[in-house]
PDB file of C-alpha atoms in Angstrom:
ATOM      1  CA  UNK G   1     -13.485  -5.473 -17.667  1.00 25.00           C
ATOM      2  CA  UNK G   2     -16.084  -7.295 -15.625  1.00 28.00           C
ATOM      3  CA  UNK G   3     -15.808  -7.753 -11.880  1.00 32.00           C
ATOM      4  CA  UNK G   4     -18.259  -9.251  -9.454  1.00 33.00           C
ATOM      5  CA  UNK G   5     -19.824  -6.810  -7.040  1.00 34.00           C
ATOM      6  CA  UNK G   6     -21.422  -7.580  -3.713  1.00 34.00           C
ATOM      7  CA  UNK G   7     -24.804  -5.835  -3.914  1.00 34.00           C
ATOM      8  CA  UNK G   8     -24.738  -5.224  -0.142  1.00 37.00           C
ATOM      9  CA  UNK G   9     -21.703  -2.946  -0.385  1.00 35.00           C
ATOM     10  CA  UNK G  10     -21.202   0.355  -2.134  1.00 36.00           C
ATOM     11  CA  UNK G  11     -18.829   0.271  -5.045  1.00 37.00           C
ATOM     12  CA  UNK G  12     -16.805   3.229  -6.249  1.00 38.00           C
ATOM     13  CA  UNK G  13     -15.472   1.506  -9.350  1.00 38.00           C
ATOM     14  CA  UNK G  14     -17.480   2.905 -12.271  1.00 38.00           C
ATOM     15  CA  UNK G  15     -20.662   1.113 -13.259  1.00 32.00           C
ATOM     16  CA  UNK G  16     -19.301   0.272 -16.722  1.00 37.00           C
ATOM     17  CA  UNK G  17     -16.393  -1.565 -15.076  1.00 39.00           C
ATOM     18  CA  UNK G  18     -18.514  -3.509 -12.602  1.00 35.00           C
ATOM     19  CA  UNK G  19     -21.281  -6.010 -13.046  1.00 36.00           C
ATOM     20  CA  UNK G  20     -23.340  -6.543  -9.894  1.00 32.00           C
ATOM     21  CA  UNK G  21     -25.154  -9.826 -10.429  1.00 34.00           C
ATOM     22  CA  UNK G  22     -28.396 -10.638  -8.643  1.00 34.00           C
ATOM     23  CA  UNK G  23     -27.093 -14.065  -7.720  1.00 35.00           C
ATOM     24  CA  UNK G  24     -24.007 -15.013  -5.739  1.00 36.00           C
ATOM     25  CA  UNK G  25     -22.050 -15.954  -8.879  1.00 40.00           C
ATOM     26  CA  UNK G  26     -18.606 -14.543  -9.517  1.00 38.00           C
ATOM     27  CA  UNK G  27     -17.764 -12.962 -12.851  1.00 43.00           C
ATOM     28  CA  UNK G  28     -14.247 -13.388 -14.204  1.00 44.00           C
ATOM     29  CA  UNK G  29     -11.799 -10.655 -13.215  1.00 42.00           C
ATOM     30  CA  UNK G  30      -9.133  -9.228 -15.470  1.00 47.00           C
ATOM     31  CA  UNK G  31      -6.672  -8.454 -12.693  1.00 46.00           C
ATOM     32  CA  UNK G  32      -4.211  -6.756 -15.015  1.00 45.00           C
ATOM     33  CA  UNK G  33      -6.774  -3.977 -15.417  1.00 52.00           C
ATOM     34  CA  UNK G  34      -8.290  -3.690 -11.946  1.00 59.00           C
ATOM     35  CA  UNK G  35      -5.771  -1.360 -10.293  1.00 64.00           C
ATOM     36  CA  UNK G  36      -5.338   0.522 -13.566  1.00 63.00           C
ATOM     37  CA  UNK G  37      -9.091   1.108 -13.662  1.00 62.00           C
ATOM     38  CA  UNK G  38      -8.970   2.476 -10.115  1.00 68.00           C
ATOM     39  CA  UNK G  39      -6.167   4.853 -11.142  1.00 64.00           C
ATOM     40  CA  UNK G  40      -8.008   5.967 -14.268  1.00 65.00           C
ATOM     41  CA  UNK G  41     -11.227   6.772 -12.460  1.00 65.00           C
ATOM     42  CA  UNK G  42      -9.707   8.389  -9.390  1.00 65.00           C
ATOM     43  CA  UNK G  43     -10.705   5.669  -6.934  1.00 66.00           C
ATOM     44  CA  UNK G  44      -7.463   4.198  -5.737  1.00 75.00           C
ATOM     45  CA  UNK G  45      -5.463   3.649  -2.584  1.00 80.00           C
ATOM     46  CA  UNK G  46      -2.661   5.591  -4.332  1.00 84.00           C
ATOM     47  CA  UNK G  47      -4.566   8.885  -4.215  1.00 83.00           C
ATOM     48  CA  UNK G  48      -4.871  11.143  -1.201  1.00 81.00           C
ATOM     49  CA  UNK G  49      -3.159   8.706   1.179  1.00 84.00           C
ATOM     50  CA  UNK G  50       0.229   8.826   2.837  1.00 89.00           C
ATOM     51  CA  UNK G  51       2.217   5.727   1.928  1.00 93.00           C
ATOM     52  CA  UNK G  52       4.734   4.828   4.605  1.00 95.00           C
ATOM     53  CA  UNK G  53       8.086   3.510   3.374  1.00 96.00           C
ATOM     54  CA  UNK G  54      10.804   1.749   5.329  1.00 96.00           C
ATOM     55  CA  UNK G  55      14.434   2.665   4.733  1.00 95.00           C
ATOM     56  CA  UNK G  56      14.831  -0.604   2.845  1.00 95.00           C
ATOM     57  CA  UNK G  57      11.758   0.239   0.718  1.00 97.00           C
ATOM     58  CA  UNK G  58      13.538   3.474  -0.168  1.00 96.00           C
ATOM     59  CA  UNK G  59      16.723   1.639  -1.065  1.00 95.00           C
ATOM     60  CA  UNK G  60      14.847  -0.779  -3.329  1.00 96.00           C
ATOM     61  CA  UNK G  61      12.994   2.069  -5.035  1.00 97.00           C
ATOM     62  CA  UNK G  62      16.147   4.158  -5.417  1.00 96.00           C
ATOM     63  CA  UNK G  63      18.056   1.244  -6.893  1.00 96.00           C
ATOM     64  CA  UNK G  64      15.256   0.600  -9.413  1.00 96.00           C
ATOM     65  CA  UNK G  65      14.432   4.210 -10.377  1.00 96.00           C
ATOM     66  CA  UNK G  66      17.838   5.860  -9.848  1.00 96.00           C
ATOM     67  CA  UNK G  67      15.924   8.655  -8.055  1.00 93.00           C
ATOM     68  CA  UNK G  68      16.331   9.720  -4.457  1.00 89.00           C
ATOM     69  CA  UNK G  69      13.833  12.576  -4.043  1.00 93.00           C
ATOM     70  CA  UNK G  70      10.652  10.496  -3.854  1.00 97.00           C
ATOM     71  CA  UNK G  71      10.036  10.501  -0.079  1.00 96.00           C
ATOM     72  CA  UNK G  72       9.725  13.006   2.726  1.00 95.00           C
ATOM     73  CA  UNK G  73       8.876  13.178   6.413  1.00 95.00           C
ATOM     74  CA  UNK G  74       5.343  14.370   7.042  1.00 92.00           C
ATOM     75  CA  UNK G  75       3.057  14.515  10.034  1.00 91.00           C
ATOM     76  CA  UNK G  76      -0.119  12.507  10.173  1.00 86.00           C
ATOM     77  CA  UNK G  77      -3.374  14.384   9.530  1.00 79.00           C
ATOM     78  CA  UNK G  78      -5.599  11.353  10.188  1.00 76.00           C
ATOM     79  CA  UNK G  79      -6.133  11.044  13.951  1.00 75.00           C
ATOM     80  CA  UNK G  80      -7.359   7.453  13.583  1.00 71.00           C
ATOM     81  CA  UNK G  81      -4.140   6.479  11.831  1.00 74.00           C
ATOM     82  CA  UNK G  82      -1.989   8.282  14.396  1.00 75.00           C
ATOM     83  CA  UNK G  83      -3.682   6.300  17.177  1.00 76.00           C
ATOM     84  CA  UNK G  84      -1.774   3.027  16.987  1.00 79.00           C
ATOM     85  CA  UNK G  85      -2.549   1.728  20.482  1.00 83.00           C
ATOM     86  CA  UNK G  86      -3.373  -1.682  19.004  1.00 85.00           C
ATOM     87  CA  UNK G  87       0.065  -1.893  17.359  1.00 90.00           C
ATOM     88  CA  UNK G  88       2.806  -0.605  19.687  1.00 89.00           C
ATOM     89  CA  UNK G  89       5.600  -1.676  17.312  1.00 90.00           C
ATOM     90  CA  UNK G  90       4.130   0.461  14.543  1.00 90.00           C
ATOM     91  CA  UNK G  91       3.800   3.405  16.895  1.00 88.00           C
ATOM     92  CA  UNK G  92       7.353   2.985  18.205  1.00 90.00           C
ATOM     93  CA  UNK G  93       9.212   2.537  14.933  1.00 91.00           C
ATOM     94  CA  UNK G  94       7.178   4.360  12.279  1.00 92.00           C
ATOM     95  CA  UNK G  95       6.595   7.684  14.036  1.00 90.00           C
ATOM     96  CA  UNK G  96       9.463  10.021  14.879  1.00 90.00           C
ATOM     97  CA  UNK G  97       9.392  12.050  18.119  1.00 90.00           C
ATOM     98  CA  UNK G  98       7.804  15.003  16.292  1.00 91.00           C
ATOM     99  CA  UNK G  99       4.947  12.767  15.021  1.00 89.00           C
ATOM    100  CA  UNK G 100       6.158  12.639  11.418  1.00 92.00           C
ATOM    101  CA  UNK G 101       6.962   9.529   9.439  1.00 93.00           C
ATOM    102  CA  UNK G 102       8.680   8.699   6.151  1.00 95.00           C
ATOM    103  CA  UNK G 103       6.164   8.666   3.304  1.00 95.00           C
ATOM    104  CA  UNK G 104       6.208   8.772  -0.472  1.00 96.00           C
ATOM    105  CA  UNK G 105       5.813  12.258  -1.895  1.00 96.00           C
ATOM    106  CA  UNK G 106       2.552  13.144  -3.562  1.00 94.00           C
ATOM    107  CA  UNK G 107       1.781  15.291  -6.571  1.00 93.00           C
ATOM    108  CA  UNK G 108      -0.236  18.486  -5.934  1.00 92.00           C
ATOM    109  CA  UNK G 109      -3.453  16.621  -6.849  1.00 89.00           C
ATOM    110  CA  UNK G 110      -2.760  14.056  -4.077  1.00 88.00           C
ATOM    111  CA  UNK G 111      -1.611  11.233  -6.348  1.00 88.00           C
ATOM    112  CA  UNK G 112       1.322   9.110  -5.229  1.00 92.00           C
ATOM    113  CA  UNK G 113       4.671  10.099  -6.753  1.00 93.00           C
ATOM    114  CA  UNK G 114       4.689   6.774  -8.663  1.00 94.00           C
ATOM    115  CA  UNK G 115       1.059   6.696  -9.814  1.00 89.00           C
ATOM    116  CA  UNK G 116       0.398   7.023 -13.548  1.00 85.00           C
ATOM    117  CA  UNK G 117      -2.693   6.557 -15.688  1.00 78.00           C
ATOM    118  CA  UNK G 118      -1.788   2.895 -16.113  1.00 76.00           C
ATOM    119  CA  UNK G 119      -1.397   2.369 -12.369  1.00 80.00           C
ATOM    120  CA  UNK G 120       1.755   2.046 -10.269  1.00 86.00           C
ATOM    121  CA  UNK G 121       5.008   2.633 -12.136  1.00 91.00           C
ATOM    122  CA  UNK G 122       6.918   0.356  -9.770  1.00 92.00           C
ATOM    123  CA  UNK G 123       7.037  -3.412 -10.328  1.00 90.00           C
ATOM    124  CA  UNK G 124       5.550  -5.454  -7.501  1.00 87.00           C
ATOM    125  CA  UNK G 125       8.950  -6.498  -6.119  1.00 90.00           C
ATOM    126  CA  UNK G 126       9.983  -2.837  -5.735  1.00 94.00           C
ATOM    127  CA  UNK G 127       6.752  -1.369  -4.339  1.00 93.00           C
ATOM    128  CA  UNK G 128       6.661  -0.388  -0.666  1.00 96.00           C
ATOM    129  CA  UNK G 129       5.732  -3.309   1.545  1.00 95.00           C
ATOM    130  CA  UNK G 130       2.549  -1.575   2.711  1.00 93.00           C
ATOM    131  CA  UNK G 131       1.463  -1.300  -0.938  1.00 90.00           C
ATOM    132  CA  UNK G 132       2.191  -4.960  -1.577  1.00 89.00           C
ATOM    133  CA  UNK G 133       0.146  -5.923   1.477  1.00 89.00           C
ATOM    134  CA  UNK G 134      -2.843  -3.752   0.580  1.00 86.00           C
ATOM    135  CA  UNK G 135      -5.793  -4.436   0.950  1.00 84.00           C
ATOM    136  CA  UNK G 136      -4.855  -6.726   3.845  1.00 85.00           C
ATOM    137  CA  UNK G 137      -5.219  -5.188   7.293  1.00 87.00           C
ATOM    138  CA  UNK G 138      -2.636  -6.182   9.875  1.00 91.00           C
ATOM    139  CA  UNK G 139      -0.721  -5.385  13.033  1.00 92.00           C
ATOM    140  CA  UNK G 140       2.411  -6.818  14.634  1.00 93.00           C
ATOM    141  CA  UNK G 141       0.244  -9.737  15.815  1.00 92.00           C
ATOM    142  CA  UNK G 142      -0.482 -10.831  12.259  1.00 92.00           C
ATOM    143  CA  UNK G 143      -2.755 -10.348   9.279  1.00 90.00           C
ATOM    144  CA  UNK G 144      -6.450  -9.791   9.969  1.00 88.00           C
ATOM    145  CA  UNK G 145      -9.274 -11.502   8.137  1.00 81.00           C
ATOM    146  CA  UNK G 146     -10.936  -8.235   7.084  1.00 80.00           C
ATOM    147  CA  UNK G 147      -9.998  -6.301   3.946  1.00 81.00           C
ATOM    148  CA  UNK G 148      -9.192  -2.593   4.095  1.00 83.00           C
ATOM    149  CA  UNK G 149     -12.414  -0.710   3.269  1.00 78.00           C
ATOM    150  CA  UNK G 150     -10.366   1.910   1.380  1.00 77.00           C
ATOM    151  CA  UNK G 151      -9.899  -0.603  -1.455  1.00 79.00           C
ATOM    152  CA  UNK G 152     -12.682  -0.179  -4.048  1.00 72.00           C
ATOM    153  CA  UNK G 153     -12.324  -3.801  -5.134  1.00 72.00           C
ATOM    154  CA  UNK G 154     -12.619  -5.005  -1.543  1.00 73.00           C
ATOM    155  CA  UNK G 155     -15.945  -3.190  -1.275  1.00 71.00           C
ATOM    156  CA  UNK G 156     -17.185  -4.753  -4.498  1.00 69.00           C
ATOM    157  CA  UNK G 157     -15.846  -8.254  -4.656  1.00 71.00           C
ATOM    158  CA  UNK G 158     -16.162 -11.400  -2.536  1.00 71.00           C
ATOM    159  CA  UNK G 159     -13.175 -12.047  -0.290  1.00 70.00           C
ATOM    160  CA  UNK G 160     -12.296 -15.256  -2.110  1.00 67.00           C
ATOM    161  CA  UNK G 161     -11.966 -13.359  -5.383  1.00 68.00           C
ATOM    162  CA  UNK G 162      -9.752 -10.717  -3.779  1.00 68.00           C
ATOM    163  CA  UNK G 163      -7.586 -13.401  -2.212  1.00 67.00           C
ATOM    164  CA  UNK G 164      -7.226 -15.401  -5.387  1.00 64.00           C
ATOM    165  CA  UNK G 165      -7.150 -12.819  -8.132  1.00 60.00           C
ATOM    166  CA  UNK G 166      -5.841  -9.383  -7.188  1.00 64.00           C
ATOM    167  CA  UNK G 167      -2.096  -9.275  -7.747  1.00 54.00           C
ATOM    168  CA  UNK G 168      -0.041  -9.056  -4.601  1.00 55.00           C
ATOM    169  CA  UNK G 169      -2.427 -10.276  -1.922  1.00 65.00           C
ATOM    170  CA  UNK G 170      -2.060 -14.055  -2.068  1.00 68.00           C
ATOM    171  CA  UNK G 171      -1.891 -15.459   1.459  1.00 74.00           C
ATOM    172  CA  UNK G 172       1.644 -16.819   1.237  1.00 82.00           C
ATOM    173  CA  UNK G 173       3.026 -13.618  -0.300  1.00 84.00           C
ATOM    174  CA  UNK G 174       1.174 -11.461   2.205  1.00 86.00           C
ATOM    175  CA  UNK G 175       2.494 -13.480   5.140  1.00 90.00           C
ATOM    176  CA  UNK G 176       6.056 -13.133   3.865  1.00 92.00           C
ATOM    177  CA  UNK G 177       5.688  -9.381   3.225  1.00 93.00           C
ATOM    178  CA  UNK G 178       4.098  -8.890   6.637  1.00 94.00           C
ATOM    179  CA  UNK G 179       7.091 -10.519   8.349  1.00 95.00           C
ATOM    180  CA  UNK G 180       9.489  -8.528   6.195  1.00 96.00           C
ATOM    181  CA  UNK G 181       7.698  -5.254   6.981  1.00 96.00           C
ATOM    182  CA  UNK G 182       7.905  -5.714  10.739  1.00 95.00           C
ATOM    183  CA  UNK G 183      11.489  -6.942  10.497  1.00 95.00           C
ATOM    184  CA  UNK G 184      12.391  -3.777   8.599  1.00 96.00           C
ATOM    185  CA  UNK G 185      10.464  -1.639  11.094  1.00 93.00           C
ATOM    186  CA  UNK G 186      12.447  -2.849  14.080  1.00 91.00           C
ATOM    187  CA  UNK G 187      15.673  -2.203  12.169  1.00 89.00           C
ATOM    188  CA  UNK G 188      14.711   1.442  11.581  1.00 80.00           C
ATOM    189  CA  UNK G 189      16.659   2.805  14.547  1.00 69.00           C
ATOM    190  CA  UNK G 190      19.847   1.045  13.397  1.00 68.00           C
ATOM    191  CA  UNK G 191      20.068   2.470   9.869  1.00 62.00           C
ATOM    192  CA  UNK G 192      21.815   5.532   8.504  1.00 59.00           C
ATOM    193  CA  UNK G 193      19.249   7.648   6.704  1.00 59.00           C
ATOM    194  CA  UNK G 194      21.973   9.618   4.924  1.00 58.00           C
ATOM    195  CA  UNK G 195      22.678   6.699   2.580  1.00 54.00           C
ATOM    196  CA  UNK G 196      22.724   6.985  -1.159  1.00 50.00           C
ATOM    197  CA  UNK G 197      23.240   4.263  -3.725  1.00 49.00           C
ATOM    198  CA  UNK G 198      23.369   6.471  -6.788  1.00 39.00           C
TER     199      UNK G 198
END
């Protein structure tokens, strides 16, 4: 797999998976392998991060997997993440009074419950909305122009390549998922969390 790497940014994707050209050219990207490569090498957004899920995310996942023990309520250990002063809707609807929020469970090594060697086990249409939006950064006001620096590809590749070639971040899809995420957030206080579809 060859990906273009911006020589001005550090890149945590292994050297054998990345070609950093001296010029501004863009090498072709095999997007079917990019997230899998991150998973294989231990440099992925699915490792060591809490992945927030809406109730409707949980329903979609449960319907697809026929499992219901894949999420839990956990407090936030990242003070920067807990400080959501720039996004009052997120602060109001994601965090419970005790400071916890609904997140996917993780394996003891920190990997997401649905992460395998080949990448995410969930099809794109079933993945949590925050996963589908990644590496976009956003708030209730809209989607920002910057990419999330936690994404190895975003540190290595020009923005145009990310926008055009990494599955799940096309502008039109991202805009739709962003609206859906915030719509689901504001519905959080009106749902029964004791549901089960199994």
